Short mmCIF file of N, CA and C in Angstrom, two decimals:
data_model
loop_
_atom_site.label_atom_id
_atom_site.label_comp_id
_atom_site.label_asym_id
_atom_site.label_seq_id
_atom_site.Cartn_x
_atom_site.Cartn_y
_atom_site.Cartn_z
N MET A 1 -4.91 0.13 -18.84
CA MET A 1 -4.06 -0.19 -17.73
C MET A 1 -4.88 -0.91 -16.67
N LYS A 2 -4.40 -2.04 -16.22
CA LYS A 2 -5.09 -2.83 -15.21
C LYS A 2 -4.76 -2.28 -13.82
N PRO A 3 -5.77 -1.96 -13.02
CA PRO A 3 -5.50 -1.44 -11.68
C PRO A 3 -4.84 -2.49 -10.80
N SER A 4 -3.97 -2.07 -9.95
CA SER A 4 -3.30 -2.94 -9.01
C SER A 4 -4.21 -3.13 -7.79
N ALA A 5 -4.07 -4.26 -7.13
CA ALA A 5 -4.90 -4.53 -5.95
C ALA A 5 -4.64 -3.51 -4.85
N ASN A 6 -3.39 -3.01 -4.74
CA ASN A 6 -3.13 -2.06 -3.68
C ASN A 6 -3.52 -0.64 -4.06
N ASP A 7 -4.09 -0.41 -5.23
CA ASP A 7 -4.64 0.89 -5.59
C ASP A 7 -5.87 1.21 -4.73
N ASP A 8 -6.49 0.16 -4.16
CA ASP A 8 -7.68 0.34 -3.34
C ASP A 8 -7.34 0.82 -1.93
N TYR A 9 -6.08 0.81 -1.57
CA TYR A 9 -5.66 1.16 -0.22
C TYR A 9 -4.73 2.36 -0.24
N PRO A 10 -5.29 3.57 -0.34
CA PRO A 10 -4.43 4.75 -0.41
C PRO A 10 -3.66 4.94 0.88
N ALA A 11 -2.42 5.42 0.74
CA ALA A 11 -1.60 5.67 1.92
C ALA A 11 -2.15 6.87 2.67
N THR A 12 -1.99 6.82 3.96
CA THR A 12 -2.35 7.97 4.77
C THR A 12 -1.15 8.91 4.78
N PRO A 13 -1.36 10.18 5.12
CA PRO A 13 -0.22 11.10 5.16
C PRO A 13 0.91 10.62 6.09
N LYS A 14 0.57 9.80 7.08
CA LYS A 14 1.58 9.31 8.02
C LYS A 14 2.22 8.00 7.56
N SER A 15 1.71 7.39 6.52
CA SER A 15 2.23 6.12 6.06
C SER A 15 3.66 6.30 5.53
N PRO A 16 4.57 5.44 5.97
CA PRO A 16 5.95 5.57 5.49
C PRO A 16 6.16 4.95 4.11
N TYR A 17 5.12 4.36 3.53
CA TYR A 17 5.26 3.69 2.24
C TYR A 17 4.26 4.19 1.22
N LEU A 18 4.66 4.13 -0.05
CA LEU A 18 3.80 4.48 -1.17
C LEU A 18 3.62 3.26 -2.06
N THR A 19 2.46 3.13 -2.65
CA THR A 19 2.26 2.09 -3.66
C THR A 19 2.80 2.60 -4.99
N THR A 20 2.85 1.73 -5.97
CA THR A 20 3.30 2.13 -7.31
C THR A 20 2.41 3.23 -7.87
N ALA A 21 1.10 3.09 -7.69
CA ALA A 21 0.17 4.10 -8.20
C ALA A 21 0.35 5.44 -7.49
N GLU A 22 0.58 5.41 -6.19
CA GLU A 22 0.79 6.64 -5.44
C GLU A 22 2.09 7.33 -5.84
N LEU A 23 3.14 6.53 -6.05
CA LEU A 23 4.40 7.10 -6.50
C LEU A 23 4.26 7.71 -7.88
N ALA A 24 3.55 7.02 -8.76
CA ALA A 24 3.31 7.56 -10.10
C ALA A 24 2.56 8.88 -10.02
N GLY A 25 1.56 8.96 -9.16
CA GLY A 25 0.82 10.21 -8.98
C GLY A 25 1.71 11.32 -8.48
N LEU A 26 2.56 11.01 -7.51
CA LEU A 26 3.49 11.99 -6.96
C LEU A 26 4.43 12.52 -8.04
N LEU A 27 4.90 11.63 -8.90
CA LEU A 27 5.85 12.00 -9.95
C LEU A 27 5.17 12.43 -11.25
N ARG A 28 3.82 12.40 -11.23
CA ARG A 28 3.02 12.77 -12.40
C ARG A 28 3.42 11.98 -13.64
N THR A 29 3.49 10.68 -13.45
CA THR A 29 3.81 9.78 -14.54
C THR A 29 2.90 8.56 -14.44
N ASN A 30 3.02 7.67 -15.39
CA ASN A 30 2.20 6.47 -15.46
C ASN A 30 2.77 5.39 -14.53
N PRO A 31 1.93 4.61 -13.87
CA PRO A 31 2.44 3.51 -13.05
C PRO A 31 3.33 2.54 -13.84
N GLU A 32 3.04 2.36 -15.11
CA GLU A 32 3.88 1.48 -15.93
C GLU A 32 5.30 2.04 -16.06
N THR A 33 5.43 3.35 -16.08
CA THR A 33 6.75 3.98 -16.13
C THR A 33 7.50 3.69 -14.84
N VAL A 34 6.82 3.80 -13.71
CA VAL A 34 7.44 3.51 -12.41
C VAL A 34 7.88 2.04 -12.38
N ARG A 35 7.06 1.14 -12.88
CA ARG A 35 7.42 -0.28 -12.92
C ARG A 35 8.65 -0.50 -13.82
N TYR A 36 8.69 0.19 -14.95
CA TYR A 36 9.84 0.08 -15.86
C TYR A 36 11.11 0.59 -15.18
N TRP A 37 11.01 1.75 -14.52
CA TRP A 37 12.16 2.30 -13.80
C TRP A 37 12.68 1.30 -12.78
N ARG A 38 11.77 0.65 -12.06
CA ARG A 38 12.18 -0.34 -11.06
C ARG A 38 12.87 -1.51 -11.73
N HIS A 39 12.32 -1.96 -12.84
CA HIS A 39 12.87 -3.09 -13.58
C HIS A 39 14.29 -2.80 -14.08
N THR A 40 14.52 -1.57 -14.53
CA THR A 40 15.83 -1.20 -15.08
C THR A 40 16.80 -0.71 -14.01
N GLY A 41 16.33 -0.52 -12.77
CA GLY A 41 17.19 -0.05 -11.70
C GLY A 41 17.34 1.45 -11.65
N TYR A 42 16.55 2.18 -12.42
CA TYR A 42 16.62 3.64 -12.44
C TYR A 42 15.82 4.28 -11.31
N GLY A 43 14.70 3.72 -10.97
CA GLY A 43 13.80 4.33 -10.00
C GLY A 43 14.23 4.10 -8.56
N PRO A 44 13.43 4.62 -7.63
CA PRO A 44 13.74 4.41 -6.21
C PRO A 44 13.61 2.93 -5.85
N LEU A 45 14.29 2.56 -4.79
CA LEU A 45 14.27 1.19 -4.33
C LEU A 45 12.85 0.78 -3.95
N GLY A 46 12.41 -0.35 -4.48
CA GLY A 46 11.08 -0.87 -4.17
C GLY A 46 11.20 -2.10 -3.29
N LEU A 47 10.28 -2.22 -2.36
CA LEU A 47 10.25 -3.34 -1.43
C LEU A 47 9.10 -4.25 -1.82
N LYS A 48 9.42 -5.48 -2.19
CA LYS A 48 8.39 -6.43 -2.58
C LYS A 48 7.79 -7.06 -1.33
N VAL A 49 6.48 -6.90 -1.18
CA VAL A 49 5.75 -7.46 -0.05
C VAL A 49 4.67 -8.35 -0.65
N GLY A 50 4.90 -9.64 -0.62
CA GLY A 50 3.97 -10.54 -1.30
C GLY A 50 3.97 -10.25 -2.79
N ARG A 51 2.80 -9.94 -3.32
CA ARG A 51 2.68 -9.62 -4.75
C ARG A 51 2.74 -8.13 -5.02
N HIS A 52 2.95 -7.33 -3.99
CA HIS A 52 2.92 -5.88 -4.11
C HIS A 52 4.32 -5.28 -3.95
N VAL A 53 4.49 -4.10 -4.51
CA VAL A 53 5.73 -3.36 -4.34
C VAL A 53 5.40 -2.07 -3.60
N LEU A 54 6.17 -1.80 -2.56
CA LEU A 54 6.01 -0.57 -1.80
C LEU A 54 7.32 0.22 -1.88
N TYR A 55 7.19 1.54 -1.81
CA TYR A 55 8.34 2.42 -1.88
C TYR A 55 8.38 3.24 -0.60
N ALA A 56 9.49 3.16 0.14
CA ALA A 56 9.64 3.94 1.36
C ALA A 56 9.73 5.41 1.00
N ARG A 57 8.96 6.24 1.68
CA ARG A 57 8.98 7.69 1.41
C ARG A 57 10.40 8.25 1.50
N ALA A 58 11.17 7.79 2.48
CA ALA A 58 12.54 8.27 2.64
C ALA A 58 13.38 7.95 1.41
N ASP A 59 13.22 6.73 0.86
CA ASP A 59 13.96 6.35 -0.35
C ASP A 59 13.53 7.19 -1.55
N VAL A 60 12.23 7.45 -1.64
CA VAL A 60 11.70 8.26 -2.74
C VAL A 60 12.26 9.68 -2.66
N GLU A 61 12.26 10.26 -1.46
CA GLU A 61 12.78 11.61 -1.29
C GLU A 61 14.27 11.69 -1.62
N THR A 62 15.03 10.67 -1.24
CA THR A 62 16.46 10.61 -1.56
C THR A 62 16.66 10.51 -3.06
N TRP A 63 15.87 9.67 -3.71
CA TRP A 63 15.96 9.49 -5.15
C TRP A 63 15.64 10.78 -5.89
N ILE A 64 14.58 11.46 -5.46
CA ILE A 64 14.20 12.73 -6.09
C ILE A 64 15.31 13.77 -5.90
N ALA A 65 15.87 13.85 -4.69
CA ALA A 65 16.94 14.81 -4.42
C ALA A 65 18.15 14.53 -5.31
N LYS A 66 18.46 13.27 -5.52
CA LYS A 66 19.59 12.90 -6.39
C LYS A 66 19.31 13.32 -7.83
N ARG A 67 18.08 13.06 -8.31
CA ARG A 67 17.71 13.46 -9.68
C ARG A 67 17.82 14.98 -9.82
N GLN A 68 17.36 15.72 -8.79
CA GLN A 68 17.41 17.17 -8.83
C GLN A 68 18.85 17.67 -8.86
N ALA A 69 19.72 17.08 -8.06
CA ALA A 69 21.13 17.47 -8.04
C ALA A 69 21.78 17.20 -9.39
N GLU A 70 21.46 16.04 -10.00
CA GLU A 70 22.01 15.73 -11.31
C GLU A 70 21.53 16.72 -12.37
N ALA A 71 20.27 17.12 -12.28
CA ALA A 71 19.72 18.07 -13.24
C ALA A 71 20.39 19.43 -13.09
N GLU A 72 20.64 19.83 -11.86
CA GLU A 72 21.27 21.13 -11.60
C GLU A 72 22.72 21.16 -12.07
N HIS A 73 23.37 20.01 -12.05
CA HIS A 73 24.77 19.94 -12.46
C HIS A 73 24.93 19.46 -13.90
N GLY A 74 23.81 19.21 -14.57
CA GLY A 74 23.83 18.82 -15.98
C GLY A 74 24.33 17.43 -16.25
N SER A 75 24.32 16.55 -15.25
CA SER A 75 24.76 15.18 -15.47
C SER A 75 23.60 14.23 -15.28
N GLY A 76 23.67 13.10 -15.94
CA GLY A 76 22.63 12.08 -15.79
C GLY A 76 21.31 12.48 -16.42
N ARG A 77 20.34 11.57 -16.26
CA ARG A 77 18.99 11.83 -16.77
C ARG A 77 18.23 12.61 -15.72
N ALA A 78 17.47 13.59 -16.16
CA ALA A 78 16.70 14.40 -15.21
C ALA A 78 15.32 13.96 -15.13
#
């Protein structure tokens, strides 16, 4: 896996945005999976900034809450 240029700039706890690598770490998955989810429209909304993609923490938290609600009700992919 080729490291992304923004992997060198970890978010601070106060940063409102996550990089693809940080989101993958949070979700305990591979960054390529996060990229695939974005490509297919399954993952949280990503904001393209130049050549980089950033994910707003608020959007990520909303997306996770939705996945959790779907899992609890037995609908959708968990």
